[in-house]
Short mmCIF file of C-alpha atoms in Angstrom, two decimals:
data_model
loop_
_atom_site.label_atom_id
_atom_site.label_comp_id
_atom_site.label_asym_id
_atom_site.label_seq_id
_atom_site.Cartn_x
_atom_site.Cartn_y
_atom_site.Cartn_z
CA MET A 14 -38.53 -107.88 22.16
CA LYS A 15 -34.81 -108.46 21.94
CA ALA A 16 -33.62 -111.54 23.78
CA PRO A 17 -31.26 -110.84 26.66
CA SER A 18 -27.60 -111.44 25.94
CA THR A 19 -26.08 -114.55 27.44
CA LYS A 20 -22.51 -113.34 26.92
CA PHE A 21 -20.66 -112.60 30.14
CA THR A 22 -17.66 -110.35 30.47
CA PHE A 23 -15.36 -109.98 33.43
CA LYS A 24 -12.30 -108.10 34.56
CA LEU A 25 -9.46 -109.24 36.75
CA ARG A 26 -7.69 -107.28 39.42
CA HIS A 27 -4.47 -107.98 41.24
CA SER A 28 -4.46 -108.33 45.00
CA ALA A 29 -1.18 -106.98 46.32
CA SER A 30 -1.69 -108.53 49.72
CA SER A 31 -2.23 -112.06 48.53
CA GLY A 32 -0.42 -111.98 45.21
CA THR A 33 -3.43 -113.49 43.47
CA MET A 34 -5.76 -112.61 40.64
CA LEU A 35 -9.41 -112.23 41.64
CA PRO A 36 -12.51 -111.48 39.56
CA PHE A 37 -14.64 -108.46 40.39
CA SER A 38 -17.86 -110.48 40.11
CA ASP A 39 -19.29 -112.58 42.88
CA THR A 40 -18.45 -116.06 41.65
CA ARG A 41 -21.47 -117.54 43.40
CA VAL A 42 -23.79 -116.08 40.77
CA LEU A 43 -21.74 -117.02 37.74
CA PRO A 44 -22.61 -120.04 35.61
CA ASP A 45 -20.09 -122.83 35.27
CA GLU A 46 -18.97 -121.95 31.75
CA VAL A 47 -18.10 -118.40 32.87
CA LEU A 48 -16.10 -119.72 35.80
CA ALA A 49 -14.27 -122.03 33.44
CA THR A 50 -13.40 -119.06 31.23
CA ILE A 51 -12.15 -117.13 34.25
CA PHE A 52 -10.00 -120.07 35.27
CA GLU A 53 -8.46 -120.39 31.83
CA HIS A 54 -7.80 -116.65 31.67
CA ILE A 55 -6.10 -116.65 35.06
CA VAL A 56 -3.95 -119.59 34.05
CA ALA A 57 -2.89 -117.84 30.85
CA ILE A 58 -1.83 -114.75 32.81
CA TRP A 59 0.17 -116.71 35.33
CA GLU A 60 1.74 -119.00 32.75
CA ASP A 61 3.11 -115.93 30.97
CA ASP A 62 5.06 -114.96 34.08
CA GLN A 63 6.99 -117.87 35.56
CA ASP A 64 8.17 -115.72 38.48
CA HIS A 65 4.78 -115.83 40.17
CA ASP A 66 4.12 -118.01 43.18
CA PHE A 67 2.15 -120.88 41.70
CA THR A 68 1.05 -122.07 45.11
CA ALA A 69 -0.76 -118.76 45.54
CA LEU A 70 -2.35 -119.22 42.16
CA GLY A 71 -3.56 -122.67 43.09
CA GLN A 72 -5.06 -121.35 46.31
CA THR A 73 -6.81 -118.57 44.38
CA LEU A 74 -8.52 -121.01 42.08
CA LYS A 75 -9.46 -123.28 44.95
CA CYS A 76 -11.15 -120.30 46.60
CA LEU A 77 -13.05 -119.71 43.39
CA THR A 78 -14.16 -123.30 43.08
CA VAL A 79 -15.53 -123.64 46.60
CA THR A 80 -17.94 -120.77 45.93
CA CYS A 81 -19.48 -122.61 43.00
CA ARG A 82 -22.18 -125.21 43.52
CA ASN A 83 -20.86 -127.41 40.74
CA TRP A 84 -17.14 -126.92 41.23
CA ARG A 85 -16.30 -130.49 40.25
CA GLU A 86 -18.10 -130.11 36.95
CA VAL A 87 -16.27 -126.86 36.26
CA ALA A 88 -12.93 -128.51 36.87
CA LEU A 89 -13.84 -131.49 34.74
CA SER A 90 -14.76 -129.20 31.88
CA THR A 91 -11.29 -127.61 31.89
CA PRO A 92 -8.84 -130.53 31.90
CA ARG A 93 -5.82 -128.44 30.86
CA LEU A 94 -6.36 -126.05 33.73
CA TRP A 95 -7.10 -128.90 36.10
CA ARG A 96 -3.89 -130.67 35.15
CA ASN A 97 -1.75 -127.58 35.52
CA ILE A 98 -3.18 -126.06 38.68
CA TYR A 99 -4.06 -128.97 40.88
CA ASN A 100 -0.79 -130.74 40.30
CA ALA A 101 0.87 -127.91 42.23
CA ASP A 102 2.01 -129.05 45.64
CA PRO A 103 0.45 -126.65 48.22
CA GLY A 104 3.29 -127.31 50.60
CA GLU A 105 6.28 -126.80 48.31
CA GLY A 106 4.88 -124.87 45.38
CA ASP A 107 6.11 -127.41 42.85
CA TRP A 108 4.74 -126.78 39.38
CA TYR A 109 4.16 -129.12 36.50
CA SER A 110 2.97 -127.90 33.13
CA PRO A 111 3.46 -130.34 30.25
CA GLU A 112 4.36 -128.81 26.92
CA ASP A 113 1.25 -127.93 24.98
CA LEU A 114 0.88 -129.93 21.81
CA SER A 115 -0.32 -128.42 18.58
CA PRO A 116 -3.17 -130.21 16.79
CA GLU A 117 -0.62 -131.59 14.31
CA ASP A 118 1.45 -133.09 17.11
CA SER A 119 -1.44 -134.51 19.08
CA PRO A 120 -0.75 -138.14 19.95
CA THR A 121 -4.45 -138.91 19.85
CA LEU A 122 -5.74 -140.98 16.95
CA ALA A 123 -9.36 -141.64 17.78
CA PRO A 124 -11.57 -138.52 17.82
CA THR A 125 -14.54 -140.78 18.53
CA TYR A 126 -13.24 -141.32 22.04
CA THR A 127 -11.90 -137.82 22.70
CA ALA A 128 -14.70 -135.59 21.47
CA ASN A 129 -16.29 -133.05 23.79
CA SER A 130 -19.45 -135.13 24.01
CA TYR A 131 -18.27 -136.27 27.42
CA ARG A 132 -15.87 -135.01 30.03
CA SER A 133 -12.27 -136.02 30.43
CA VAL A 134 -10.72 -137.18 33.69
CA ASP A 135 -7.12 -136.23 34.38
CA ALA A 136 -5.80 -138.82 36.78
CA GLY A 137 -2.84 -136.63 37.73
CA ALA A 138 -5.00 -134.14 39.61
CA ALA A 139 -4.61 -134.67 43.33
CA TYR A 140 -7.05 -132.01 44.52
CA PHE A 141 -10.25 -133.86 43.66
CA SER A 142 -11.34 -137.30 44.69
CA PHE A 143 -10.54 -139.56 41.76
CA GLU A 144 -13.47 -141.87 42.47
CA THR A 145 -15.85 -138.89 42.71
CA CYS A 146 -14.66 -137.61 39.36
CA LEU A 147 -15.21 -140.99 37.75
CA ARG A 148 -18.73 -141.24 39.14
CA ARG A 149 -19.60 -137.84 37.70
CA SER A 150 -18.01 -138.24 34.30
CA GLY A 151 -20.04 -140.90 32.50
CA VAL A 152 -17.94 -142.43 29.74
CA VAL A 153 -14.38 -141.71 30.80
CA PRO A 154 -11.37 -140.98 28.59
CA LEU A 155 -8.63 -141.37 31.18
CA ARG A 156 -5.48 -139.26 30.86
CA LEU A 157 -2.37 -140.06 32.89
CA TYR A 158 0.41 -137.49 33.19
CA ALA A 159 3.76 -137.51 34.94
CA GLU A 160 3.99 -136.31 38.51
CA LYS A 161 6.87 -135.63 40.84
CA SER A 162 6.14 -138.94 42.55
CA CYS A 163 4.10 -140.21 39.61
CA GLY A 164 1.44 -141.84 41.79
CA LEU A 165 0.45 -144.08 38.91
CA CYS A 166 0.65 -147.33 40.85
CA ASP A 167 -1.88 -146.17 43.44
CA LEU A 168 -4.11 -144.85 40.69
CA LEU A 169 -4.13 -148.15 38.81
CA ILE A 170 -4.83 -150.10 41.98
CA ARG A 171 -7.79 -147.87 42.86
CA LEU A 172 -9.12 -148.03 39.34
CA ALA A 173 -8.75 -151.81 39.13
CA GLU A 174 -10.67 -152.17 42.39
CA SER A 175 -13.58 -150.03 41.23
CA LYS A 176 -16.30 -150.70 38.69
CA ALA A 177 -15.37 -147.39 37.09
CA SER A 178 -12.73 -149.19 35.03
CA GLU A 179 -15.57 -150.64 32.96
CA ARG A 180 -16.34 -147.13 31.68
CA VAL A 181 -12.83 -146.22 30.55
CA TYR A 182 -12.66 -146.24 26.75
CA PHE A 183 -9.55 -144.13 26.10
CA ILE A 184 -6.25 -143.85 27.98
CA GLU A 185 -3.47 -141.40 27.25
CA LEU A 186 -0.04 -141.90 28.83
CA ARG A 187 2.33 -138.96 28.59
CA ASP A 188 5.75 -138.03 29.97
CA PHE A 189 6.43 -141.03 32.17
CA PHE A 190 10.16 -141.42 32.79
CA ARG A 191 11.30 -143.86 35.40
CA PRO A 192 14.79 -145.30 35.93
CA LEU A 193 15.68 -148.76 34.78
CA PRO A 194 14.62 -151.44 37.30
CA GLU A 195 18.17 -152.12 38.46
CA PHE A 196 18.36 -148.54 39.74
CA ASP A 197 14.88 -148.12 41.18
CA ASP A 198 12.63 -150.92 42.35
CA ASP A 199 10.11 -148.64 44.05
CA PHE A 200 8.07 -148.05 40.92
CA ASP A 201 7.48 -151.50 39.49
CA PHE A 202 4.40 -152.27 37.45
CA ASN A 203 5.08 -155.97 37.91
CA LYS A 204 3.86 -155.64 41.49
CA LEU A 205 0.38 -154.91 40.15
CA ASP A 206 -2.29 -157.07 38.66
CA TYR A 207 -2.17 -154.49 35.88
CA LEU A 208 -4.79 -152.03 34.92
CA HIS A 209 -7.62 -153.83 33.19
CA CYS A 210 -10.38 -151.88 31.47
CA PRO A 211 -12.59 -154.40 29.66
CA ASN A 212 -14.02 -151.77 27.30
CA LEU A 213 -10.77 -149.99 26.50
CA ARG A 214 -10.67 -149.15 22.79
CA SER A 215 -8.00 -146.47 22.31
CA VAL A 216 -4.51 -145.88 23.77
CA ALA A 217 -2.12 -143.00 23.12
CA ALA A 218 1.38 -143.09 24.61
CA SER A 219 4.02 -140.40 24.20
CA SER A 220 7.43 -139.57 25.67
CA MET A 221 7.70 -142.72 27.73
CA GLY A 222 10.99 -143.54 29.38
CA THR A 223 12.97 -146.64 28.53
CA ALA A 224 11.89 -149.04 31.25
CA LEU A 225 8.25 -148.10 30.84
CA PHE A 226 8.01 -149.63 27.40
CA VAL A 227 7.87 -153.07 28.99
CA ASP A 228 4.99 -151.82 31.12
CA LEU A 229 3.23 -150.52 28.01
CA TYR A 230 3.74 -153.87 26.29
CA ASP A 231 2.20 -155.72 29.23
CA MET A 232 -0.68 -153.28 29.44
CA LEU A 233 -1.45 -153.77 25.74
CA SER A 234 -1.30 -157.53 26.15
CA PHE A 235 -4.11 -157.31 28.73
CA HIS A 236 -6.33 -155.38 26.31
CA PRO A 237 -6.76 -157.34 23.06
CA GLY A 238 -9.83 -155.23 22.21
CA ILE A 239 -7.83 -152.05 21.51
CA GLU A 240 -8.82 -150.60 18.13
CA SER A 241 -6.67 -147.46 18.02
CA LEU A 242 -3.03 -147.08 19.12
CA SER A 243 -0.76 -144.06 18.90
CA LEU A 244 2.93 -144.16 19.88
CA LYS A 245 4.98 -140.98 19.94
CA ASN A 246 8.62 -140.78 21.01
CA VAL A 247 8.54 -144.02 22.96
CA TRP A 248 11.97 -145.14 24.13
CA TRP A 249 13.09 -148.75 24.11
CA ALA A 250 14.85 -151.16 26.42
CA TRP A 251 15.25 -154.07 24.06
CA GLY A 252 17.00 -156.27 26.61
CA ASP A 253 13.91 -156.15 28.81
CA MET A 254 11.70 -156.91 25.83
CA GLU A 255 13.51 -160.17 25.20
CA ALA A 256 11.80 -161.54 28.30
CA ARG A 257 8.40 -161.03 26.64
CA GLU A 258 6.82 -163.46 24.25
CA LEU A 259 7.13 -161.72 20.91
CA PRO A 260 5.37 -160.67 18.86
CA LEU A 261 2.25 -159.25 20.50
CA LEU A 262 -0.91 -159.93 18.51
CA MET A 263 -3.44 -157.07 18.42
CA PRO A 264 -6.30 -158.63 16.44
CA LYS A 265 -8.77 -155.73 16.65
CA LEU A 266 -6.37 -152.87 15.99
CA ARG A 267 -7.68 -150.74 13.11
CA ASP A 268 -5.75 -147.47 13.48
CA PHE A 269 -2.03 -147.22 14.19
CA LYS A 270 0.01 -144.04 14.33
CA ILE A 271 3.74 -143.90 15.03
CA SER A 272 5.62 -140.62 15.21
CA HIS A 273 8.87 -139.03 16.39
CA HIS A 274 10.74 -142.33 16.44
CA GLN A 275 14.34 -142.98 15.52
CA HIS A 276 15.12 -145.82 13.13
CA SER A 277 15.76 -148.54 15.69
CA GLY A 278 12.63 -147.76 17.70
CA PHE A 279 10.54 -147.72 14.55
CA VAL A 280 11.76 -151.11 13.34
CA LYS A 281 11.43 -152.70 16.77
CA THR A 282 7.86 -151.47 17.09
CA PHE A 283 6.88 -153.35 13.95
CA GLU A 284 8.82 -156.38 15.17
CA MET A 285 6.86 -156.33 18.42
CA LEU A 286 3.30 -155.63 17.23
CA ARG A 287 1.31 -157.85 14.90
CA MET A 288 -1.65 -155.99 13.38
CA PRO A 289 -3.35 -158.32 10.86
CA ASN A 290 -6.58 -156.27 10.63
CA LEU A 291 -5.03 -152.81 10.42
CA GLU A 292 -6.96 -150.40 8.18
CA ARG A 293 -5.24 -147.03 8.71
CA LEU A 294 -1.50 -146.51 9.09
CA SER A 295 0.09 -143.14 9.89
CA ILE A 296 3.86 -142.59 10.04
CA GLU A 297 4.83 -139.08 11.08
CA LYS A 298 8.11 -137.32 11.76
CA THR A 299 10.06 -140.56 11.98
CA TYR A 300 13.75 -140.02 11.42
CA ILE A 301 15.55 -142.66 9.39
CA GLU A 302 19.31 -142.37 8.93
CA ILE A 303 19.29 -141.00 5.38
CA SER A 304 23.09 -141.04 5.14
CA ALA A 305 23.30 -144.73 6.05
CA LEU A 306 24.58 -147.36 3.67
CA PRO A 307 21.90 -148.99 1.48
CA SER A 308 21.95 -152.11 3.64
CA LEU A 309 21.48 -150.10 6.83
CA GLY A 310 18.96 -147.60 8.04
CA ALA A 311 16.18 -148.67 5.70
CA ILE A 312 12.70 -149.39 6.95
CA VAL A 313 12.09 -153.11 7.10
CA ILE A 314 8.62 -154.24 8.12
CA ASN A 315 8.34 -158.00 8.40
CA GLN A 316 4.57 -158.17 8.10
CA THR A 317 1.95 -157.24 5.54
CA PHE A 318 -1.21 -155.19 5.98
CA PRO A 319 -3.71 -156.50 3.43
CA LEU A 320 -6.64 -154.55 4.89
CA VAL A 321 -4.95 -151.16 5.09
CA ASN A 322 -6.68 -148.68 2.80
CA GLU A 323 -5.32 -145.41 4.21
CA VAL A 324 -1.64 -144.53 4.61
CA ALA A 325 -0.29 -141.18 5.78
CA ILE A 326 3.45 -140.49 5.65
CA VAL A 327 4.63 -137.19 7.10
CA GLY A 328 8.25 -136.20 7.36
CA PRO A 329 11.69 -136.95 6.00
CA LEU A 330 11.41 -140.47 4.63
CA THR A 331 13.25 -141.45 1.47
CA THR A 332 11.75 -142.95 -1.67
CA ARG A 333 13.24 -146.29 -0.65
CA ASP A 334 11.57 -146.21 2.76
CA ILE A 335 8.19 -145.11 1.44
CA THR A 336 8.36 -147.83 -1.20
CA ASN A 337 9.03 -150.43 1.50
CA ILE A 338 6.04 -149.22 3.50
CA LEU A 339 3.62 -149.13 0.57
CA ASP A 340 4.79 -152.54 -0.57
CA LYS A 341 3.43 -153.92 2.72
CA ALA A 342 0.09 -152.14 2.24
CA SER A 343 -0.61 -153.06 -1.36
CA ASN A 344 -4.36 -152.35 -1.17
CA THR A 345 -3.95 -148.70 -0.17
CA GLU A 346 -6.65 -146.48 -1.65
CA THR A 347 -5.88 -143.17 0.10
CA LEU A 348 -2.29 -141.91 0.35
CA GLN A 349 -0.96 -138.79 2.04
CA LEU A 350 2.63 -137.63 1.43
CA ARG A 351 3.45 -134.51 3.41
CA ASN A 352 6.63 -132.59 4.23
CA GLY A 353 8.87 -135.04 2.37
CA ILE A 354 11.54 -132.43 1.83
CA TYR A 355 14.69 -134.54 2.07
CA ASP A 356 14.45 -136.64 -1.06
CA ASP A 357 13.47 -136.53 -4.72
CA TYR A 358 10.14 -138.33 -5.19
CA GLU A 359 10.37 -138.61 -8.98
CA GLU A 360 11.30 -142.28 -8.72
CA LEU A 361 8.51 -142.90 -6.23
CA PHE A 362 5.89 -141.54 -8.63
CA THR A 363 7.37 -143.62 -11.42
CA ARG A 364 6.79 -146.66 -9.20
CA LEU A 365 3.21 -145.48 -8.64
CA GLU A 366 2.48 -145.48 -12.37
CA TYR A 367 0.16 -148.31 -13.34
CA ARG A 368 1.50 -150.90 -15.78
CA PRO A 369 -0.65 -154.04 -16.23
CA TRP A 370 2.38 -156.19 -17.00
CA ASP A 371 4.33 -155.02 -13.92
CA GLU A 372 3.59 -157.11 -10.83
CA ALA A 373 5.70 -154.74 -8.72
CA VAL A 374 3.46 -151.70 -9.26
CA LEU A 375 2.79 -149.87 -6.00
CA CYS A 376 -0.77 -149.41 -4.73
CA PRO A 377 -2.69 -150.68 -7.77
CA ASN A 378 -5.98 -149.67 -6.10
CA LEU A 379 -4.94 -146.10 -5.32
CA ARG A 380 -7.87 -143.66 -5.60
CA HIS A 381 -6.94 -140.54 -3.63
CA ILE A 382 -3.57 -138.88 -3.12
CA THR A 383 -2.73 -135.80 -1.06
CA LEU A 384 0.56 -133.94 -1.44
CA GLN A 385 1.97 -131.20 0.76
CA ARG A 386 5.46 -129.78 0.32
CA CYS A 387 6.68 -132.85 -1.52
CA PRO A 388 9.71 -132.77 -3.87
CA VAL A 389 8.05 -133.96 -7.06
CA THR A 390 7.55 -132.22 -10.40
CA PRO A 391 4.16 -131.69 -12.09
CA HIS A 392 5.39 -133.88 -14.95
CA ALA A 393 5.84 -136.90 -12.65
CA VAL A 394 2.42 -136.42 -11.03
CA ILE A 395 0.69 -136.12 -14.42
CA ALA A 396 2.48 -139.17 -15.82
CA MET A 397 1.36 -141.23 -12.83
CA ALA A 398 -2.26 -140.06 -13.09
CA GLU A 399 -2.43 -140.55 -16.87
CA SER A 400 -1.00 -144.07 -16.69
CA ARG A 401 -3.74 -145.09 -14.28
CA PHE A 402 -6.45 -143.40 -16.33
CA GLU A 403 -5.33 -145.12 -19.52
CA ASN A 404 -5.37 -148.54 -17.85
CA ASN A 405 -8.83 -148.22 -16.28
CA ARG A 406 -7.42 -147.59 -12.79
CA PRO A 407 -8.14 -143.85 -12.61
CA LEU A 408 -7.45 -141.70 -9.59
CA ILE A 409 -10.53 -140.00 -8.17
CA SER A 410 -8.72 -137.00 -6.69
CA ILE A 411 -5.33 -135.37 -6.29
CA ALA A 412 -5.05 -132.65 -3.66
CA THR A 413 -2.41 -130.20 -2.54
CA LEU A 414 -2.27 -126.76 -0.95
CA ALA A 415 -3.82 -123.92 -2.92
CA GLU A 416 -0.51 -122.04 -2.89
CA GLU A 417 1.22 -125.09 -4.36
CA TRP A 418 -1.33 -125.37 -7.16
CA ALA A 419 -0.58 -121.71 -7.89
CA GLN A 420 3.00 -122.69 -8.76
CA TRP A 421 1.85 -125.19 -11.38
CA PRO A 422 1.64 -124.08 -15.03
CA ALA A 423 -1.97 -123.70 -16.15
CA GLU A 424 -1.42 -126.23 -18.93
CA ALA A 425 -0.21 -128.85 -16.43
CA ILE A 426 -3.26 -128.36 -14.20
CA ASN A 427 -5.55 -128.73 -17.20
CA ARG A 428 -3.85 -132.01 -18.21
CA LEU A 429 -4.20 -133.35 -14.69
CA ALA A 430 -7.82 -132.22 -14.40
CA ALA A 431 -8.62 -134.22 -17.52
CA VAL A 432 -7.86 -137.50 -15.75
CA ALA A 433 -8.59 -136.77 -12.05
CA GLN A 434 -10.33 -134.28 -9.81
CA VAL A 435 -8.01 -131.47 -8.76
CA ALA A 436 -8.73 -130.49 -5.14
CA ASN A 437 -7.38 -128.09 -2.53
CA PHE A 438 -5.89 -129.71 0.56
CA ILE A 439 -6.77 -127.94 3.81
CA PRO A 440 -4.46 -129.03 6.67
CA GLY A 441 -6.29 -130.31 9.70
CA THR A 442 -9.26 -131.65 7.76
CA THR A 443 -7.94 -135.18 7.30
#
């Protein structure tokens, strides 16, 4: 006997009187995952038409949720919807919808703490009781988003006063812009005893306003157990930072990703953070002043990373800048170079050739290299791979996009395959 189908379908109709979208089905008999799908579908429809009354939309979804026995679980299973809908002010109809990030732009570094094996709590949602959500969520990856009034101070106080803070392993801070302290003293983290989550392991911060960097610094200083840190487009107020004891030691940090930074912010980040046990370093879409004089604009990192074995560099960095980075991570075994379209990497690959008599050789322990849209000729890649093979330091694999391999002469691929494994790089898999 054929098993009954568990796939649910539904249709939406428009209510002219209320201006809302309602499902035909009685929501009381629908399982949670179907309600979640309905919610997401409604959101997609309304997000496509910004002229709609978002307050009405919020009320529609609240009507749906109260008919469901497990409405809190449904909301927790759809954090994007929860963030967008329940941040709407029922009185004024204010709407906040942060820009969706593509997987490539995600500020999150640690999939271990953000997998779907547990539910996420969005602290910006005002409709549900925050404490209730924490009690129902098990291990909590906490996400904090900007609000009209932010509300972050109250949130941190409530969290610090509850035992729920012991179950927060991941925190994401996004889109917090507050004025400099001399213009606005109402939102001052220094009035708090700071958020303290004893088991916090991963932090991602993106698009943080200038004065908030001091707050981020202080928050990190209270959490020496952080193992993964991602900073994206974080603005600086260096004058405020001078009041802090620099640098900040992060002894357990293993993964560090920095992206979308200008030159000064990039350099200051490495001046501020000391990461002696770093193992994975990712630098993405960081814009260095390519036209600057040789003595200016170059990446200068005044610390070494002897334990780093993985380096990913994505975006328009010059050979000089990449060389400076790799020189600080001399034990790198896995190297990614992607989208390096603004420079000629022939010299870089010459530096990557292995010469036993040359103490300045880059990455002597290199084993895997991934290339994507990088300005380097097959000849330079082959010369680098052959030099390592001939000196008993062979590469294990060289990968690039299948369409880029298709542009290589067959003879060149055969020469490379004789000294290293030729592999196809699939974006999103590393």
